[in-house]
Amino acid sequence: MDVKERIIAELVAARDRSFGLTVEALEDPELTSQVSPLMSPLVWDLAHIGNYEEQWLLRAAAGAAAVREDIDDIYDAFEHPRAERPSLPLLTPAESRAYITTVRDRVIDSLEKVPLAGALAGDGFVYHMVIQHEHQHDETMLATHQLRKGAPALLDPPGSEPGRAAPGPDEVLIPGGPFLMGTSDDPWAYDNERPGHLVDVPSFHLDTAPVGNAAYAAFIEAGGYDDPRWWHPKGWEWRSSSGRSAPGFWYREGGQWMRRRLGRVEPVPMDEPVQHVCWYEADAYARWAGRRLPTEAEWEKAASWDPAAGRKRRLPWGDSGSAGDHANLGQRRLRPSPLGSHPDGASAYGVRQLIGDVWEWTSSDFTGYPGFRSFPYKEYSEVFFGGDYKVLKGGSWATHPLSGRPSFRNWDHPIRRQIFAGFRCARDA
Ligand SMILES: [Fe+2]
């Protein structure tokens, strides 16, 4: 498949996914109302996906005429914070579907004539950016579905049980030394992953798996939420003012932990990685366990460095291979895989489940790498550098495999819990 054929196939797949998450089985109010001030109405995400595509692939890359310049402002994420979006004169669900389909048809027609050369379209960059953007909004839409209380429930696809193996050691030693962080040559990489640069990481120990629900429940039983010793001062403030005392969507029923997941209620599976914890909770757990969160550099080294070959792998298990075989990504399952799953996805150091399952909080603040240049627009990354954001790595079960790479960087406020985030622990050697 050449680059343009691949682009078309990925555009089609992304759109199938977006329409799947905004199906007509959902009544219009489910699409147009706001389930939480943290999220957009689903119909905003849907038309925003098309407007972003119109601006970058039609107007910028193909030099084509605008379809709906008049709605640019409504769908500009920087003009309108999420809380404000329901009050905008949004397109209806039917209008949104028609609009993004018109844009898409024109993009496919124009692709033949656009040379994949130059800063924007070279190696397909701007197309890759737009495809990943659509999938990132699809993950955001899944977070909205998780917060939505009405029917219908989202159902797990059948026949997607992951391969499992006996758990290995709880932690491994990652010997000290330099590794290549980020990338300078991945045609799918965003500006914030560039440039690749050497970072010397001292020896440390890292958990071979994310922290599971059983271990997290033990932290709760031990009174972890009631002891300020374990909490960052701002975390204790958050804990006290929010009244939270368990991961998001958990509650107690007759001595058992239950959870609400995508419109259903079920017992919390104790062998799954914990998710819907904020950075402060992850940090408190780690301190209680006598450990700490890994830095972003530690995490990425453990996930991508091949010490025998002295080079970076594109993925933990090698340079290629379908993520579906090695990791739980792309909503093949609508939840994290149990601990010990995907032994084929282990990194060179024997660390498992780094990609997929849950985003992993790191101890690092979000900032630019040495030599960072914003491209193609400052609002993707640069405006967030130095803010109140912690870096998350590895993607979740809801992240598309196209963004499931060790160099990918996600970031969020340390109080956020609606994202599909968990963590693993590290300690100094
Ligand atoms: Fe966006």
GROMACS .gro file of C-alpha atoms and ligand atoms in nm:
model
  430
    1MET     CA    1   0.000   0.000   0.000
    2ASP     CA    2   0.147   0.338  -0.090
    3VAL     CA    3   0.123   0.639   0.139
    4LYS     CA    4  -0.191   0.782  -0.026
    5GLU     CA    5  -0.374   0.449  -0.022
    6ARG     CA    6  -0.286   0.411   0.343
    7ILE     CA    7  -0.411   0.765   0.413
    8ILE     CA    8  -0.746   0.690   0.249
    9ALA     CA    9  -0.783   0.361   0.436
   10GLU     CA   10  -0.705   0.529   0.769
   11LEU     CA   11  -0.941   0.821   0.699
   12VAL     CA   12  -1.223   0.575   0.628
   13ALA     CA   13  -1.148   0.371   0.942
   14ALA     CA   14  -1.141   0.682   1.161
   15ARG     CA   15  -1.476   0.798   1.024
   16ASP     CA   16  -1.637   0.458   1.080
   17ARG     CA   17  -1.524   0.485   1.439
   18SER     CA   18  -1.656   0.841   1.485
   19PHE     CA   19  -1.994   0.751   1.339
   20GLY     CA   20  -2.000   0.437   1.554
   21LEU     CA   21  -1.967   0.653   1.866
   22THR     CA   22  -2.241   0.893   1.758
   23VAL     CA   23  -2.483   0.639   1.613
   24GLU     CA   24  -2.834   0.735   1.527
   25ALA     CA   25  -2.953   0.491   1.797
   26LEU     CA   26  -2.858   0.769   2.036
   27GLU     CA   27  -3.144   1.014   2.059
   28ASP     CA   28  -3.055   1.368   1.962
   29PRO     CA   29  -3.055   1.490   2.324
   30GLU     CA   30  -2.782   1.236   2.406
   31LEU     CA   31  -2.572   1.397   2.135
   32THR     CA   32  -2.656   1.761   2.197
   33SER     CA   33  -2.666   1.779   2.577
   34GLN     CA   34  -2.366   1.814   2.802
   35VAL     CA   35  -2.306   1.535   3.052
   36SER     CA   36  -2.032   1.723   3.239
   37PRO     CA   37  -1.875   2.069   3.215
   38LEU     CA   38  -1.548   1.882   3.149
   39MET     CA   39  -1.676   1.750   2.818
   40SER     CA   40  -1.825   1.883   2.496
   41PRO     CA   41  -2.163   1.768   2.370
   42LEU     CA   42  -2.087   1.470   2.143
   43VAL     CA   43  -2.222   1.660   1.845
   44TRP     CA   44  -1.962   1.935   1.900
   45ASP     CA   45  -1.679   1.680   1.875
   46LEU     CA   46  -1.835   1.537   1.561
   47ALA     CA   47  -1.857   1.863   1.365
   48HIS     CA   48  -1.525   1.986   1.510
   49ILE     CA   49  -1.354   1.679   1.361
   50GLY     CA   50  -1.485   1.785   1.019
   51ASN     CA   51  -1.402   2.151   1.065
   52TYR     CA   52  -1.042   2.070   1.164
   53GLU     CA   53  -1.017   1.846   0.860
   54GLU     CA   54  -1.159   2.120   0.639
   55GLN     CA   55  -0.907   2.374   0.764
   56TRP     CA   56  -0.600   2.152   0.737
   57LEU     CA   57  -0.665   1.910   0.450
   58LEU     CA   58  -0.893   2.114   0.224
   59ARG     CA   59  -0.789   2.476   0.273
   60ALA     CA   60  -0.423   2.441   0.383
   61ALA     CA   61  -0.299   2.125   0.207
   62ALA     CA   62  -0.515   2.126  -0.110
   63GLY     CA   63  -0.566   2.505  -0.139
   64ALA     CA   64  -0.937   2.441  -0.194
   65ALA     CA   65  -1.226   2.676  -0.125
   66ALA     CA   66  -1.389   2.676   0.218
   67VAL     CA   67  -1.702   2.469   0.278
   68ARG     CA   68  -1.828   2.645   0.593
   69GLU     CA   69  -1.594   2.925   0.696
   70ASP     CA   70  -1.883   3.072   0.894
   71ILE     CA   71  -1.865   2.795   1.155
   72ASP     CA   72  -1.487   2.808   1.216
   73ASP     CA   73  -1.538   3.011   1.532
   74ILE     CA   74  -1.797   2.776   1.687
   75TYR     CA   75  -1.567   2.477   1.649
   76ASP     CA   76  -1.248   2.653   1.756
   77ALA     CA   77  -1.142   2.473   2.076
   78PHE     CA   78  -0.945   2.777   2.193
   79GLU     CA   79  -1.222   3.031   2.145
   80HIS     CA   80  -1.472   2.827   2.341
   81PRO     CA   81  -1.388   2.620   2.651
   82ARG     CA   82  -1.584   2.298   2.686
   83ALA     CA   83  -1.819   2.435   2.951
   84GLU     CA   84  -1.942   2.700   2.707
   85ARG     CA   85  -1.996   2.479   2.401
   86PRO     CA   86  -2.359   2.369   2.464
   87SER     CA   87  -2.468   2.732   2.445
   88LEU     CA   88  -2.324   2.783   2.095
   89PRO     CA   89  -2.544   2.765   1.783
   90LEU     CA   90  -2.414   2.416   1.699
   91LEU     CA   91  -2.507   2.220   1.389
   92THR     CA   92  -2.768   1.954   1.463
   93PRO     CA   93  -2.661   1.588   1.458
   94ALA     CA   94  -2.799   1.544   1.104
   95GLU     CA   95  -2.634   1.867   0.982
   96SER     CA   96  -2.306   1.765   1.146
   97ARG     CA   97  -2.303   1.427   0.972
   98ALA     CA   98  -2.382   1.587   0.637
   99TYR     CA   99  -2.116   1.857   0.683
  100ILE     CA  100  -1.831   1.626   0.776
  101THR     CA  101  -1.925   1.391   0.493
  102THR     CA  102  -1.910   1.676   0.240
  103VAL     CA  103  -1.568   1.776   0.372
  104ARG     CA  104  -1.446   1.418   0.359
  105ASP     CA  105  -1.563   1.365   0.001
  106ARG     CA  106  -1.377   1.677  -0.111
  107VAL     CA  107  -1.063   1.571   0.077
  108ILE     CA  108  -1.059   1.234  -0.097
  109ASP     CA  109  -1.116   1.402  -0.435
  110SER     CA  110  -0.833   1.648  -0.375
  111LEU     CA  111  -0.582   1.397  -0.244
  112GLU     CA  112  -0.485   1.280  -0.592
  113LYS     CA  113  -0.357   1.630  -0.676
  114VAL     CA  114  -0.179   1.713  -0.350
  115PRO     CA  115   0.193   1.634  -0.364
  116LEU     CA  116   0.312   1.472  -0.042
  117ALA     CA  117   0.603   1.712  -0.023
  118GLY     CA  118   0.699   2.027   0.163
  119ALA     CA  119   0.679   2.105   0.532
  120LEU     CA  120   0.308   2.040   0.579
  121ALA     CA  121   0.233   1.741   0.356
  122GLY     CA  122   0.579   1.582   0.332
  123ASP     CA  123   0.562   1.210   0.418
  124GLY     CA  124   0.187   1.264   0.465
  125PHE     CA  125   0.240   1.459   0.790
  126VAL     CA  126  -0.072   1.680   0.783
  127TYR     CA  127  -0.294   1.383   0.687
  128HIS     CA  128  -0.148   1.180   0.972
  129MET     CA  129  -0.214   1.472   1.205
  130VAL     CA  130  -0.580   1.493   1.101
  131ILE     CA  131  -0.632   1.116   1.122
  132GLN     CA  132  -0.485   1.105   1.472
  133HIS     CA  133  -0.687   1.412   1.569
  134GLU     CA  134  -1.010   1.232   1.476
  135HIS     CA  135  -0.910   0.927   1.680
  136GLN     CA  136  -0.813   1.148   1.975
  137HIS     CA  137  -1.161   1.299   1.969
  138ASP     CA  138  -1.306   0.949   1.948
  139GLU     CA  139  -1.127   0.867   2.272
  140THR     CA  140  -1.266   1.190   2.420
  141MET     CA  141  -1.613   1.081   2.305
  142LEU     CA  142  -1.563   0.750   2.488
  143ALA     CA  143  -1.485   0.948   2.804
  144THR     CA  144  -1.811   1.136   2.747
  145HIS     CA  145  -1.995   0.805   2.707
  146GLN     CA  146  -1.842   0.689   3.036
  147LEU     CA  147  -1.984   1.000   3.208
  148ARG     CA  148  -2.322   0.968   3.035
  149LYS     CA  149  -2.589   0.816   3.258
  150GLY     CA  150  -2.856   0.738   2.999
  151ALA     CA  151  -2.909   0.437   2.775
  152PRO     CA  152  -2.787   0.273   2.563
  153ALA     CA  153  -2.487   0.107   2.725
  154LEU     CA  154  -2.181   0.051   2.506
  155LEU     CA  155  -2.116  -0.320   2.469
  156ASP     CA  156  -1.782  -0.499   2.464
  157PRO     CA  157  -1.704  -0.647   2.123
  158PRO     CA  158  -1.714  -1.028   2.139
  159GLY     CA  159  -1.411  -1.254   2.105
  160SER     CA  160  -1.143  -1.014   2.212
  161GLU     CA  161  -1.003  -1.189   2.518
  162PRO     CA  162  -0.632  -1.112   2.537
  163GLY     CA  163  -0.357  -1.372   2.563
  164ARG     CA  164  -0.220  -1.408   2.915
  165ALA     CA  165   0.087  -1.556   3.073
  166ALA     CA  166   0.192  -1.619   3.430
  167PRO     CA  167   0.304  -1.293   3.585
  168GLY     CA  168   0.681  -1.248   3.581
  169PRO     CA  169   0.878  -1.061   3.845
  170ASP     CA  170   0.700  -0.760   3.998
  171GLU     CA  171   0.971  -0.519   3.893
  172VAL     CA  172   1.285  -0.505   3.680
  173LEU     CA  173   1.607  -0.308   3.704
  174ILE     CA  174   1.664  -0.069   3.416
  175PRO     CA  175   2.040  -0.011   3.417
  176GLY     CA  176   2.163   0.348   3.393
  177GLY     CA  177   2.281   0.506   3.071
  178PRO     CA  178   2.166   0.724   2.785
  179PHE     CA  179   1.875   0.650   2.552
  180LEU     CA  180   1.712   0.829   2.261
  181MET     CA  181   1.404   1.018   2.384
  182GLY     CA  182   1.145   1.136   2.132
  183THR     CA  183   1.197   1.107   1.758
  184SER     CA  184   1.320   1.312   1.463
  185ASP     CA  185   1.201   1.085   1.184
  186ASP     CA  186   0.864   0.926   1.267
  187PRO     CA  187   0.620   1.061   1.003
  188TRP     CA  188   0.331   1.019   1.250
  189ALA     CA  189   0.498   1.212   1.535
  190TYR     CA  190   0.364   1.545   1.660
  191ASP     CA  191   0.585   1.848   1.721
  192ASN     CA  192   0.605   1.779   2.097
  193GLU     CA  193   0.775   1.441   2.033
  194ARG     CA  194   1.054   1.613   1.839
  195PRO     CA  195   1.346   1.633   1.813
  196GLY     CA  196   1.494   1.300   1.922
  197HIS     CA  197   1.764   1.365   2.182
  198LEU     CA  198   1.987   1.164   2.414
  199VAL     CA  199   1.890   1.157   2.782
  200ASP     CA  200   2.105   0.992   3.047
  201VAL     CA  201   1.877   0.803   3.287
  202PRO     CA  202   2.029   0.670   3.612
  203SER     CA  203   1.950   0.308   3.711
  204PHE     CA  204   1.602   0.254   3.853
  205HIS     CA  205   1.347  -0.019   3.917
  206LEU     CA  206   1.014  -0.019   3.733
  207ASP     CA  207   0.702  -0.229   3.788
  208THR     CA  208   0.649  -0.483   3.510
  209ALA     CA  209   0.273  -0.412   3.515
  210PRO     CA  210   0.044  -0.123   3.600
  211VAL     CA  211  -0.096  -0.103   3.954
  212GLY     CA  212  -0.407  -0.325   3.972
  213ASN     CA  213  -0.745  -0.276   4.136
  214ALA     CA  214  -0.663  -0.523   4.417
  215ALA     CA  215  -0.350  -0.332   4.516
  216TYR     CA  216  -0.535  -0.002   4.492
  217ALA     CA  217  -0.822  -0.136   4.703
  218ALA     CA  218  -0.564  -0.232   4.969
  219PHE     CA  219  -0.448   0.130   4.975
  220ILE     CA  220  -0.809   0.239   5.036
  221GLU     CA  221  -0.863  -0.025   5.309
  222ALA     CA  222  -0.541   0.087   5.478
  223GLY     CA  223  -0.688   0.436   5.516
  224GLY     CA  224  -0.473   0.584   5.241
  225TYR     CA  225  -0.729   0.852   5.162
  226ASP     CA  226  -0.738   0.969   5.524
  227ASP     CA  227  -0.368   1.012   5.589
  228PRO     CA  228  -0.215   1.340   5.473
  229ARG     CA  229   0.135   1.186   5.500
  230TRP     CA  230   0.090   1.023   5.161
  231TRP     CA  231  -0.044   1.323   4.977
  232HIS     CA  232   0.114   1.612   4.793
  233PRO     CA  233  -0.008   1.930   4.971
  234LYS     CA  234  -0.220   2.021   4.669
  235GLY     CA  235  -0.338   1.662   4.647
  236TRP     CA  236  -0.453   1.674   5.008
  237GLU     CA  237  -0.639   1.996   4.929
  238TRP     CA  238  -0.806   1.822   4.634
  239ARG     CA  239  -0.887   1.514   4.842
  240SER     CA  240  -1.036   1.725   5.122
  241SER     CA  241  -1.243   1.957   4.905
  242SER     CA  242  -1.363   1.689   4.660
  243GLY     CA  243  -1.448   1.430   4.927
  244ARG     CA  244  -1.320   1.156   4.694
  245SER     CA  245  -1.222   0.830   4.860
  246ALA     CA  246  -1.201   0.580   4.570
  247PRO     CA  247  -1.132   0.580   4.193
  248GLY     CA  248  -1.387   0.741   3.966
  249PHE     CA  249  -1.709   0.539   3.914
  250TRP     CA  250  -1.640   0.304   4.210
  251TYR     CA  251  -1.886   0.256   4.493
  252ARG     CA  252  -1.941   0.011   4.778
  253GLU     CA  253  -2.229  -0.233   4.783
  254GLY     CA  254  -2.263  -0.494   5.056
  255GLY     CA  255  -1.892  -0.501   5.130
  256GLN     CA  256  -1.798  -0.527   4.762
  257TRP     CA  257  -1.651  -0.270   4.525
  258MET     CA  258  -1.875  -0.206   4.225
  259ARG     CA  259  -1.819   0.021   3.928
  260ARG     CA  260  -2.027   0.192   3.664
  261ARG     CA  261  -1.872   0.134   3.322
  262LEU     CA  262  -2.017   0.267   2.995
  263GLY     CA  263  -2.376   0.244   3.109
  264ARG     CA  264  -2.358  -0.079   3.311
  265VAL     CA  265  -2.284  -0.173   3.668
  266GLU     CA  266  -2.044  -0.459   3.749
  267PRO     CA  267  -1.815  -0.577   4.029
  268VAL     CA  268  -1.471  -0.417   4.006
  269PRO     CA  269  -1.244  -0.683   3.847
  270MET     CA  270  -0.957  -0.705   4.093
  271ASP     CA  271  -0.704  -0.824   3.832
  272GLU     CA  272  -0.740  -0.522   3.601
  273PRO     CA  273  -0.518  -0.213   3.604
  274VAL     CA  274  -0.683   0.064   3.806
  275GLN     CA  275  -0.824   0.349   3.595
  276HIS     CA  276  -0.998   0.682   3.656
  277VAL     CA  277  -0.749   0.793   3.919
  278CYS     CA  278  -0.601   1.142   3.910
  279TRP     CA  279  -0.231   1.223   3.937
  280TYR     CA  280  -0.266   1.310   4.307
  281GLU     CA  281  -0.417   0.968   4.381
  282ALA     CA  282  -0.144   0.791   4.183
  283ASP     CA  283   0.121   0.991   4.366
  284ALA     CA  284  -0.035   0.918   4.708
  285TYR     CA  285  -0.057   0.545   4.637
  286ALA     CA  286   0.308   0.536   4.530
  287ARG     CA  287   0.422   0.710   4.850
  288TRP     CA  288   0.211   0.477   5.064
  289ALA     CA  289   0.375   0.181   4.886
  290GLY     CA  290   0.721   0.327   4.954
  291ARG     CA  291   0.770   0.401   4.586
  292ARG     CA  292   0.724   0.686   4.339
  293LEU     CA  293   0.591   0.756   3.991
  294PRO     CA  294   0.843   0.713   3.707
  295THR     CA  295   0.964   1.019   3.520
  296GLU     CA  296   0.861   1.051   3.158
  297ALA     CA  297   1.220   0.970   3.050
  298GLU     CA  298   1.230   0.657   3.269
  299TRP     CA  299   0.899   0.539   3.127
  300GLU     CA  300   1.000   0.596   2.765
  301LYS     CA  301   1.339   0.433   2.810
  302ALA     CA  302   1.179   0.122   2.961
  303ALA     CA  303   0.928   0.116   2.674
  304SER     CA  304   1.152   0.176   2.376
  305TRP     CA  305   1.523   0.131   2.435
  306ASP     CA  306   1.690  -0.187   2.312
  307PRO     CA  307   2.006  -0.210   2.522
  308ALA     CA  308   2.152  -0.505   2.327
  309ALA     CA  309   2.117  -0.326   1.993
  310GLY     CA  310   2.192   0.017   2.138
  311ARG     CA  311   1.897   0.179   1.961
  312LYS     CA  312   1.535   0.282   2.004
  313ARG     CA  313   1.250   0.056   1.895
  314ARG     CA  314   0.944   0.220   1.742
  315LEU     CA  315   0.722   0.005   1.968
  316PRO     CA  316   0.808  -0.181   2.289
  317TRP     CA  317   0.818  -0.520   2.117
  318GLY     CA  318   0.997  -0.411   1.798
  319ASP     CA  319   0.966  -0.176   1.504
  320SER     CA  320   0.640  -0.304   1.362
  321GLY     CA  321   0.362  -0.552   1.421
  322SER     CA  322  -0.004  -0.481   1.465
  323ALA     CA  323  -0.069  -0.328   1.802
  324GLY     CA  324  -0.380  -0.546   1.826
  325ASP     CA  325  -0.164  -0.856   1.872
  326HIS     CA  326   0.063  -0.701   2.131
  327ALA     CA  327  -0.149  -0.449   2.317
  328ASN     CA  328  -0.505  -0.352   2.407
  329LEU     CA  329  -0.572  -0.043   2.195
  330GLY     CA  330  -0.837   0.101   1.965
  331GLN     CA  331  -1.140  -0.003   2.175
  332ARG     CA  332  -1.107  -0.370   2.076
  333ARG     CA  333  -1.205  -0.420   2.439
  334LEU     CA  334  -1.385  -0.144   2.627
  335ARG     CA  335  -1.171  -0.182   2.937
  336PRO     CA  336  -0.811  -0.252   3.037
  337SER     CA  337  -0.681  -0.607   2.993
  338PRO     CA  338  -0.608  -0.805   3.313
  339LEU     CA  339  -0.258  -0.786   3.459
  340GLY     CA  340  -0.024  -1.030   3.286
  341SER     CA  341  -0.198  -0.992   2.949
  342HIS     CA  342  -0.020  -0.943   2.618
  343PRO     CA  343   0.312  -1.110   2.705
  344ASP     CA  344   0.409  -1.057   2.338
  345GLY     CA  345   0.398  -0.685   2.402
  346ALA     CA  346   0.681  -0.679   2.656
  347SER     CA  347   0.965  -0.432   2.602
  348ALA     CA  348   1.332  -0.528   2.574
  349TYR     CA  349   1.355  -0.497   2.953
  350GLY     CA  350   1.057  -0.730   3.008
  351VAL     CA  351   0.811  -0.456   3.106
  352ARG     CA  352   0.451  -0.535   3.006
  353GLN     CA  353   0.134  -0.345   2.917
  354LEU     CA  354   0.318  -0.020   2.858
  355ILE     CA  355   0.114   0.053   2.547
  356GLY     CA  356  -0.265   0.041   2.571
  357ASP     CA  357  -0.487  -0.056   2.869
  358VAL     CA  358  -0.450   0.268   3.068
  359TRP     CA  359  -0.267   0.597   3.018
  360GLU     CA  360   0.010   0.607   3.276
  361TRP     CA  361   0.072   0.916   3.486
  362THR     CA  362   0.437   1.015   3.512
  363SER     CA  363   0.598   1.251   3.762
  364SER     CA  364   0.702   1.489   3.481
  365ASP     CA  365   0.560   1.829   3.393
  366PHE     CA  366   0.471   1.889   3.028
  367THR     CA  367   0.735   2.093   2.850
  368GLY     CA  368   0.918   2.115   2.517
  369TYR     CA  369   1.227   1.913   2.433
  370PRO     CA  370   1.558   2.093   2.368
  371GLY     CA  371   1.530   2.234   2.015
  372PHE     CA  372   1.147   2.217   2.013
  373ARG     CA  373   0.977   2.406   1.729
  374SER     CA  374   0.600   2.434   1.724
  375PHE     CA  375   0.452   2.287   1.407
  376PRO     CA  376   0.214   2.341   1.240
  377TYR     CA  377   0.034   2.546   1.509
  378LYS     CA  378   0.118   2.663   1.860
  379GLU     CA  379  -0.213   2.552   2.010
  380TYR     CA  380  -0.144   2.180   1.974
  381SER     CA  381   0.134   2.174   2.235
  382GLU     CA  382   0.330   2.488   2.298
  383VAL     CA  383   0.060   2.688   2.474
  384PHE     CA  384   0.039   2.411   2.738
  385PHE     CA  385   0.412   2.400   2.820
  386GLY     CA  386   0.488   2.511   3.174
  387GLY     CA  387   0.122   2.497   3.279
  388ASP     CA  388  -0.036   2.284   3.548
  389TYR     CA  389  -0.005   1.960   3.346
  390LYS     CA  390   0.150   1.619   3.407
  391VAL     CA  391   0.262   1.394   3.122
  392LEU     CA  392   0.080   1.066   3.058
  393LYS     CA  393   0.230   0.792   2.842
  394GLY     CA  394   0.137   0.477   2.655
  395GLY     CA  395  -0.226   0.524   2.551
  396SER     CA  396  -0.531   0.342   2.685
  397TRP     CA  397  -0.770   0.077   2.555
  398ALA     CA  398  -0.951   0.368   2.388
  399THR     CA  399  -0.644   0.507   2.210
  400HIS     CA  400  -0.602   0.418   1.844
  401PRO     CA  401  -0.291   0.213   1.756
  402LEU     CA  402  -0.175   0.499   1.529
  403SER     CA  403  -0.104   0.703   1.843
  404GLY     CA  404   0.002   0.407   2.058
  405ARG     CA  405   0.377   0.466   2.042
  406PRO     CA  406   0.629   0.522   2.322
  407SER     CA  407   0.721   0.872   2.201
  408PHE     CA  408   0.357   0.995   2.208
  409ARG     CA  409   0.292   1.249   2.483
  410ASN     CA  410  -0.040   1.321   2.647
  411TRP     CA  411  -0.090   1.573   2.927
  412ASP     CA  412  -0.362   1.675   3.168
  413HIS     CA  413  -0.428   1.857   3.493
  414PRO     CA  414  -0.330   1.653   3.802
  415ILE     CA  415  -0.693   1.653   3.925
  416ARG     CA  416  -0.847   1.496   3.613
  417ARG     CA  417  -1.012   1.154   3.646
  418GLN     CA  418  -1.250   1.122   3.351
  419ILE     CA  419  -0.967   1.011   3.122
  420PHE     CA  420  -0.870   0.643   3.106
  421ALA     CA  421  -0.563   0.684   3.322
  422GLY     CA  422  -0.383   0.465   3.576
  423PHE     CA  423  -0.015   0.432   3.664
  424ARG     CA  424   0.273   0.208   3.757
  425CYS     CA  425   0.539   0.263   4.021
  426ALA     CA  426   0.916   0.298   4.018
  427ARG     CA  427   1.190   0.330   4.277
  428ASP     CA  428   1.552   0.441   4.282
  429ALA     CA  429   1.810   0.167   4.236
  430FE      FE  430  -0.955   1.905   1.843
   0.00000   0.00000   0.00000
